[in-house]
Short mmCIF file of C-alpha atoms and ligand atoms in Angstrom, two decimals:
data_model
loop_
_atom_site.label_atom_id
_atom_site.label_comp_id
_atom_site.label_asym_id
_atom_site.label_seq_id
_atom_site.Cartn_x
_atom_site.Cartn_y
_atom_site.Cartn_z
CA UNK A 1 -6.66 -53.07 -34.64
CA UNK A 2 -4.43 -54.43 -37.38
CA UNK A 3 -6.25 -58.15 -36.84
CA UNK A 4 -9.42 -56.83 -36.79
CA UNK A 5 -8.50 -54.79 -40.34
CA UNK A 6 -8.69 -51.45 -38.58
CA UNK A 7 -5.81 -49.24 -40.09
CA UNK A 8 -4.10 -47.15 -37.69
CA UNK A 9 -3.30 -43.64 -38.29
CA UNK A 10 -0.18 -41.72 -36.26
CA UNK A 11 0.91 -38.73 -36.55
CA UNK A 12 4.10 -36.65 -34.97
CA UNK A 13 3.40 -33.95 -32.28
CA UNK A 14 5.35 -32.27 -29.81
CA UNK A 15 3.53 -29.70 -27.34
CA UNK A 16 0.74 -29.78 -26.10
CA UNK A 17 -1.68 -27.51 -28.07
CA UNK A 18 -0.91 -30.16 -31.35
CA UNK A 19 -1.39 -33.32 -29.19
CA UNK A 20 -4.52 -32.14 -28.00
CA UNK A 21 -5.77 -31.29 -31.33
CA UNK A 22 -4.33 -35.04 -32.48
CA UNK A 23 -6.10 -36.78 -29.67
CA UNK A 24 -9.34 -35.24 -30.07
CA UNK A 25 -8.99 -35.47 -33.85
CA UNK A 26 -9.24 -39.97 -33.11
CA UNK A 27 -5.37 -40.34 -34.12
CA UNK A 28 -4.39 -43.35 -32.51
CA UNK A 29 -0.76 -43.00 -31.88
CA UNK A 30 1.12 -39.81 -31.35
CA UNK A 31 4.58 -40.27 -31.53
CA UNK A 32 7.05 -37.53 -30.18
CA UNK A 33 9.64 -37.81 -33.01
CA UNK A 34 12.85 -36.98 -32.98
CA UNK A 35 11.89 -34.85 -36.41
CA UNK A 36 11.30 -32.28 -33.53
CA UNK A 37 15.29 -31.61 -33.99
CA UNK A 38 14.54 -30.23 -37.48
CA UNK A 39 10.47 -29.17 -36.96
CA UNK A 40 10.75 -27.82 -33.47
CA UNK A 41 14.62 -26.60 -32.91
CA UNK A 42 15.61 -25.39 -36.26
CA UNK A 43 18.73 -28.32 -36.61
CA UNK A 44 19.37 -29.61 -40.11
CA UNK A 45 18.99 -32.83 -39.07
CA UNK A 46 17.60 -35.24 -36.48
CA UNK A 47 21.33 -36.32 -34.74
CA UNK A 48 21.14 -32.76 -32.22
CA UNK A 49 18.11 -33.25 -30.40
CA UNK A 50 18.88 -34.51 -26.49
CA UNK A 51 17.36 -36.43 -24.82
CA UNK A 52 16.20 -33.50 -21.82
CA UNK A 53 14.98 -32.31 -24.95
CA UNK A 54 12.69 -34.84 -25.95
CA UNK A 55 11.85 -35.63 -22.44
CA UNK A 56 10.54 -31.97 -22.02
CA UNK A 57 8.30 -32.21 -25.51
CA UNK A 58 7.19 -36.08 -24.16
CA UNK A 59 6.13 -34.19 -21.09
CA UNK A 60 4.13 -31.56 -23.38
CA UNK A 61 2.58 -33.96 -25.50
CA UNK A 62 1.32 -36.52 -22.74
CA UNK A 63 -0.19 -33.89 -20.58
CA UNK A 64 -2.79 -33.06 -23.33
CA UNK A 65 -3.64 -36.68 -24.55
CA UNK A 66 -6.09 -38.89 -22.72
CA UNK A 67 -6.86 -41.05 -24.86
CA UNK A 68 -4.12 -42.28 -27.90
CA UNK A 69 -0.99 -44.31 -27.49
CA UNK A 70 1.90 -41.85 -26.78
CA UNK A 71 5.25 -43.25 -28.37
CA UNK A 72 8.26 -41.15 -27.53
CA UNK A 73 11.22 -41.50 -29.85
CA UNK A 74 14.42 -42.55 -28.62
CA UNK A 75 16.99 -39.84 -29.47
CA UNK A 76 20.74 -40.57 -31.47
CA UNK A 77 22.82 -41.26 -28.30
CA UNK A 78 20.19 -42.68 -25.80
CA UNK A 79 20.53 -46.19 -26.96
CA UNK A 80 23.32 -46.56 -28.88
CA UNK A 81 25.78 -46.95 -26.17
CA UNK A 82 24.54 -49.98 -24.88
CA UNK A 83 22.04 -51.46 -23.39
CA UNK A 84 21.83 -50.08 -19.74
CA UNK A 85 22.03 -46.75 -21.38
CA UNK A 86 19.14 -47.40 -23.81
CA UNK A 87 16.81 -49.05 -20.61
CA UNK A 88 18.07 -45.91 -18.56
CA UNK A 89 16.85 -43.29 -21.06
CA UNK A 90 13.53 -45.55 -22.16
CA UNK A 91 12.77 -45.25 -18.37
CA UNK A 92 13.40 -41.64 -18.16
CA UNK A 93 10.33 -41.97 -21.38
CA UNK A 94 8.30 -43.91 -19.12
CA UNK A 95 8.73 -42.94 -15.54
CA UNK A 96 9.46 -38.75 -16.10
CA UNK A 97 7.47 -38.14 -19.30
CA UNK A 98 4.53 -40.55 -18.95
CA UNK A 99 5.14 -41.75 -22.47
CA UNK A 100 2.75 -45.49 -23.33
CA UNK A 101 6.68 -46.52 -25.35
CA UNK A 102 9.19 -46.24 -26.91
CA UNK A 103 10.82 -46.33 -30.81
CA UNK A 104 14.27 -47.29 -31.85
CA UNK A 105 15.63 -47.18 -35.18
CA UNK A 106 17.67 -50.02 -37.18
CA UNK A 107 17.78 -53.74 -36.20
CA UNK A 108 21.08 -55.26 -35.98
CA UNK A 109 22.84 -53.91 -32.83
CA UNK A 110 19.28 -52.29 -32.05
CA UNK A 111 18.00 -55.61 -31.10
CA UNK A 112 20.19 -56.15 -28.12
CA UNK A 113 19.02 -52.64 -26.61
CA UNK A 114 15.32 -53.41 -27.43
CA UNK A 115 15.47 -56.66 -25.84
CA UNK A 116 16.81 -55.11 -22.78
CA UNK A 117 13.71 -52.35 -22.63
CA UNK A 118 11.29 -55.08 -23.61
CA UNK A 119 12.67 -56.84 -20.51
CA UNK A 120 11.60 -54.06 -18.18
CA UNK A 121 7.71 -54.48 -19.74
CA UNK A 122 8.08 -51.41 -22.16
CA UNK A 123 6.51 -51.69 -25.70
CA UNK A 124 8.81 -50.73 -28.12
CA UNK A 125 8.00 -50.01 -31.77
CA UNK A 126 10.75 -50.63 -34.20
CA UNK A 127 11.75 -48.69 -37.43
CA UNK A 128 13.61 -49.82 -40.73
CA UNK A 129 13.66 -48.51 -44.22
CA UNK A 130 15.00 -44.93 -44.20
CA UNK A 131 16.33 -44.28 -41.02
CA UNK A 132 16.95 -40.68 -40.45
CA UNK A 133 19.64 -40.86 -37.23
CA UNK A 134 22.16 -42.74 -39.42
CA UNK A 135 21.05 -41.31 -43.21
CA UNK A 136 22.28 -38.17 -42.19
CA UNK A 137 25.21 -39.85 -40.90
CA UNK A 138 25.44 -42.33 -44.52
CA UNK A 139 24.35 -38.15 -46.11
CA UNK A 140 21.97 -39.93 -48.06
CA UNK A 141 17.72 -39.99 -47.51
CA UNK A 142 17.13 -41.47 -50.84
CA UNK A 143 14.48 -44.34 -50.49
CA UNK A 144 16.01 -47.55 -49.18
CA UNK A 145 14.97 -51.09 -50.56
CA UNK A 146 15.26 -50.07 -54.03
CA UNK A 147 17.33 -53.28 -54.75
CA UNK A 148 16.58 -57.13 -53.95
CA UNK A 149 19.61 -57.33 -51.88
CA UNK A 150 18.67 -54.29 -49.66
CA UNK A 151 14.64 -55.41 -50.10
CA UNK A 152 16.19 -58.57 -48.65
CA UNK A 153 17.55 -56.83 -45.40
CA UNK A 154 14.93 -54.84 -44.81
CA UNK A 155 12.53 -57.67 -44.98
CA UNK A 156 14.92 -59.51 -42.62
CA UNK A 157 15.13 -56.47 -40.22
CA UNK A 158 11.82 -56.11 -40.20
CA UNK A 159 11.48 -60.21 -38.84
CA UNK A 160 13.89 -59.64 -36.65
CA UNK A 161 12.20 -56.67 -35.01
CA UNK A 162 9.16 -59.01 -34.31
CA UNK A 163 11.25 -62.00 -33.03
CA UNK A 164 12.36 -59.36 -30.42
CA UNK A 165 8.86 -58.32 -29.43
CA UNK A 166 8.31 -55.10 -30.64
CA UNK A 167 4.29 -54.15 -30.94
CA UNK A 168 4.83 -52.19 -34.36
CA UNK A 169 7.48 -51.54 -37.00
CA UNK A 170 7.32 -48.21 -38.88
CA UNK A 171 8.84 -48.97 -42.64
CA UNK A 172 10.61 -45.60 -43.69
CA UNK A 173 10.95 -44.43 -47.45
CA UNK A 174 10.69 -48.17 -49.22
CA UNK A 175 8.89 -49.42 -52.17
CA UNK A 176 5.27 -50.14 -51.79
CA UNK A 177 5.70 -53.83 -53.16
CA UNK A 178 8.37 -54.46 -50.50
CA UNK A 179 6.02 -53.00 -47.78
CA UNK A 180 3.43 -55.36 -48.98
CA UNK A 181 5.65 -58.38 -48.68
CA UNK A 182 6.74 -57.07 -45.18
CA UNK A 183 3.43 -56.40 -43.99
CA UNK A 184 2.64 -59.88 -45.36
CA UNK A 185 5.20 -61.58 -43.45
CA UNK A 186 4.69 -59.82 -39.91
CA UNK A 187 2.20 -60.27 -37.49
CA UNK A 188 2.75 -57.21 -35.96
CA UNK A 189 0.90 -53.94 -37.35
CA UNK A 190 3.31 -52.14 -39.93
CA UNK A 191 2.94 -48.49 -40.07
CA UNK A 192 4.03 -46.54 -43.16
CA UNK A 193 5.25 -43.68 -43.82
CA UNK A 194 6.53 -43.47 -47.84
CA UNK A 195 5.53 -47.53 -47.74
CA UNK A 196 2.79 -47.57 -49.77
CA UNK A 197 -1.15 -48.59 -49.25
CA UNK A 198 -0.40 -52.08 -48.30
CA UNK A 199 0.91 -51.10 -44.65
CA UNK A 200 -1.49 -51.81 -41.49
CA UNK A 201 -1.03 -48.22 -41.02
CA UNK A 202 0.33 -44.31 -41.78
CA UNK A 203 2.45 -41.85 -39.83
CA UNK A 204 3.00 -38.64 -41.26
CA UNK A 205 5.22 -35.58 -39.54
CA UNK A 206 2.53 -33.14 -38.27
CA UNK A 207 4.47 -30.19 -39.65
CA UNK A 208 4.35 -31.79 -43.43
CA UNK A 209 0.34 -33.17 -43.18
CA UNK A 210 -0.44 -29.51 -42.12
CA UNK A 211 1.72 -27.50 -44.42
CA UNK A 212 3.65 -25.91 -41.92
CA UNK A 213 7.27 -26.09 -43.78
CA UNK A 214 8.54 -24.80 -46.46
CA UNK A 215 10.52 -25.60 -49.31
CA UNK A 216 10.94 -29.20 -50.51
CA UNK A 217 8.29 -31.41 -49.91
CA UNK A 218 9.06 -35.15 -49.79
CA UNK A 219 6.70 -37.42 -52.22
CA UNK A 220 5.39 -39.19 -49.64
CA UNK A 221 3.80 -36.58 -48.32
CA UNK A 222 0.22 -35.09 -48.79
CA UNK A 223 -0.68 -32.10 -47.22
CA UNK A 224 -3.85 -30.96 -45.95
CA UNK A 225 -3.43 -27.81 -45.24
CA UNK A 226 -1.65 -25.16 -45.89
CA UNK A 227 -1.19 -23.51 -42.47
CA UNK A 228 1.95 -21.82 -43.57
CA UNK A 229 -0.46 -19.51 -45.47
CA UNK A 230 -2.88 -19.01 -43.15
CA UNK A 231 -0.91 -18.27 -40.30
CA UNK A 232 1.44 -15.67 -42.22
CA UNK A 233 -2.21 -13.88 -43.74
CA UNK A 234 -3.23 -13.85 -40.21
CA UNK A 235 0.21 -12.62 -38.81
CA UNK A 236 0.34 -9.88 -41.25
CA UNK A 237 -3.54 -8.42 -40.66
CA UNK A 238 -2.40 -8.47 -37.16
CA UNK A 239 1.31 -6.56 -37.95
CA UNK A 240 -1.57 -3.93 -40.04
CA UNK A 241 -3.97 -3.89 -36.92
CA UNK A 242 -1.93 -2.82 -34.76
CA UNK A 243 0.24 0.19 -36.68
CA UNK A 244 -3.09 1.54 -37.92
CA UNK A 245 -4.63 1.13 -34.55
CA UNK A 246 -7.28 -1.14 -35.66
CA UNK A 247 -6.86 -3.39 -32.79
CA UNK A 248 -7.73 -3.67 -30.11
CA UNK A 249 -11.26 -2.21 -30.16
CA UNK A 250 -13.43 -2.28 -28.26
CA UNK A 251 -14.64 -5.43 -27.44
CA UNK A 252 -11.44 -6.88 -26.79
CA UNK A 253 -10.77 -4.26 -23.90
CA UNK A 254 -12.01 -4.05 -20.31
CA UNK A 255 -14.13 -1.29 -18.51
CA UNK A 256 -13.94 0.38 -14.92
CA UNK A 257 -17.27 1.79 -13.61
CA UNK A 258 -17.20 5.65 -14.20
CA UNK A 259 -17.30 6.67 -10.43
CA UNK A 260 -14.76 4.00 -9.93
CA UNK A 261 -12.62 5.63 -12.66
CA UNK A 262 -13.43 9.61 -11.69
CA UNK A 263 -12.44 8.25 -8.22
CA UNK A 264 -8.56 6.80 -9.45
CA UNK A 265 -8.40 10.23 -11.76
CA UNK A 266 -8.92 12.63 -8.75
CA UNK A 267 -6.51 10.57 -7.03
CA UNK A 268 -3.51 10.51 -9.30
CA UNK A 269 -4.59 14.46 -10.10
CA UNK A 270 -4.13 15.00 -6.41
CA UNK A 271 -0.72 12.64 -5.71
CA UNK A 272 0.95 14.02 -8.73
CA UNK A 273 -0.59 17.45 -9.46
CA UNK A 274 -1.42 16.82 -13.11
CA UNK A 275 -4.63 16.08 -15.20
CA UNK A 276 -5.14 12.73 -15.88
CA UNK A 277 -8.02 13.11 -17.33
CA UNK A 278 -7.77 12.70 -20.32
CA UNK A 279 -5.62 9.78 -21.10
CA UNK A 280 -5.92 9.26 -25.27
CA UNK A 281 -3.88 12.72 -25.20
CA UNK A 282 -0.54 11.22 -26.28
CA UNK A 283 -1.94 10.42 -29.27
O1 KIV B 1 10.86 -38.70 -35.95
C1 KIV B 1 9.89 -38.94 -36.69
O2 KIV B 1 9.09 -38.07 -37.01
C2 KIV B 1 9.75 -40.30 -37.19
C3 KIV B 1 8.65 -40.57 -38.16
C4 KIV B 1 9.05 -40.10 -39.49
C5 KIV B 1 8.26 -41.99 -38.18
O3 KIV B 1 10.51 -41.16 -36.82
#
């Protein structure tokens, strides 16, 4: 897509009812972050989530797509390790989950655990910039790249990722000029996220593009929606519906023939001696 011009747009998901809505929708990758930790499982940050937790949202999420490139993302702890560790858990991705690959964050030691999993035929897609498994370690998610020393390494992680073989790099919280030069450099498709316009394509966390958090929303982000609104207007009509009896009515309630229902009445009446006809009486 990215040599034919096409950007690519990815989004997060992690059940089923969201990656159905993201295949259909014509979003060409879904990844299965590890952002579930803090989306999905209420952590404060993305270090906590396992990885029989992220296998059992991979399962979810590739179950309802049939048509977009699942990516599942490699949990802190599944690669770090080493590398039979990292190809053990990428398989578990694979083999168990069903996921299309894999994503690892950093280069450095990374690239030893990536080369392994590339080894055993599964695409990997890399990720440099901000990268959330050791900011929260560092306790810092400012923007990375934000001097030409750490432009520099990015740039050079970002090479490095490609020498390796990965099919993608996602570029994390960097300035849009240094995305630019990346994207430049790399023959593989960069996807942004907080990179700037320049990038062969955009991945935004499905809870943040919908509206579905609250408090402090991070620049790069644009919402569009705000489902935290509609679904607490909806929750609340329903919370009114239901203590002032306004639901269900009618039409959401199902019928018995009257002989069929004259017939069950006689036959409690006659098994336990009381009139049961008239059933709204507790109220
Ligand atoms: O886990 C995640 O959601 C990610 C994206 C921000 C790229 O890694």
């Amino acid at each position: 897509m990215a040599s034919q011009g096409r950007r690519i747009a990815m989004v997060t998901a992690y059940d089923a009812s969201s990656a159905r809505l993201a295949d259909t929708a014509g979003l060409d990758i879904v990844l299965v972050g590890d952002s579930a930790a803090t989306t999905m499982l209420g952590h404060e940050s993305t270090l906590p989530v396992t990885m029989d937790e992220m296998l059992l949202l991979t399962r979810a999420v590739t179950r309802a797509v049939h048509r977009a490139f699942v990516v599942a993302d490699m949990p802190f702890g599944a690669y770090q390790p080493g590398e039979d560790e990292a190809l053990r858990n990428a398989i578990r991705f694979v083999k168990d989950a069903g996921a299309d690959g894999v994503k690892l964050e950093g280069a450095g030691r990374t690239l030893t655990r990536i080369s392994a999993i590339l080894d055993a035929g599964i695409p990997v897609m890399g990720h440099v910039g901000l990268t959330p498994q050791s900011a929260s370690l560092a306790g810092s998610y400012k923007a990375r790249g934000r001097t030409a020393a750490d432009a520099r390494r990015i740039f050079d992680e970002a090479r490095a990722l490609e020498r390796a073989g990965c099919f993608a790099v996602v570029l994390e919280a960097i300035p849009a000029q240094i995305a630019a030069h990346i994207t430049e450099a790399l023959k593989i498709p960069t996807i942004g996220i907080g990179a700037g316009a320049s990038c062969d394509g955009q991945v935004l966390v499905w809870h943040d593009l919908l509206g579905l958090t609250s408090g402090h929303v991070p620049r790069f982000v644009k919402r569009y929606a705000d489902l935290n609104t509609t679904i607490l207007d909806a929750l609340r009509v329903y919370v009114a519906d239901v203590k002032g009896a306004a639901f269900p009515d009618e039409s959401h309630t199902y019928g018995i023939p009257d002989e069929e229902l004259a017939r069950f009445e006689s036959q409690i009446a006659e098994t336990h001696g009381r009139n049961f006809t008239n059933p709204s009486r507790k109220r």
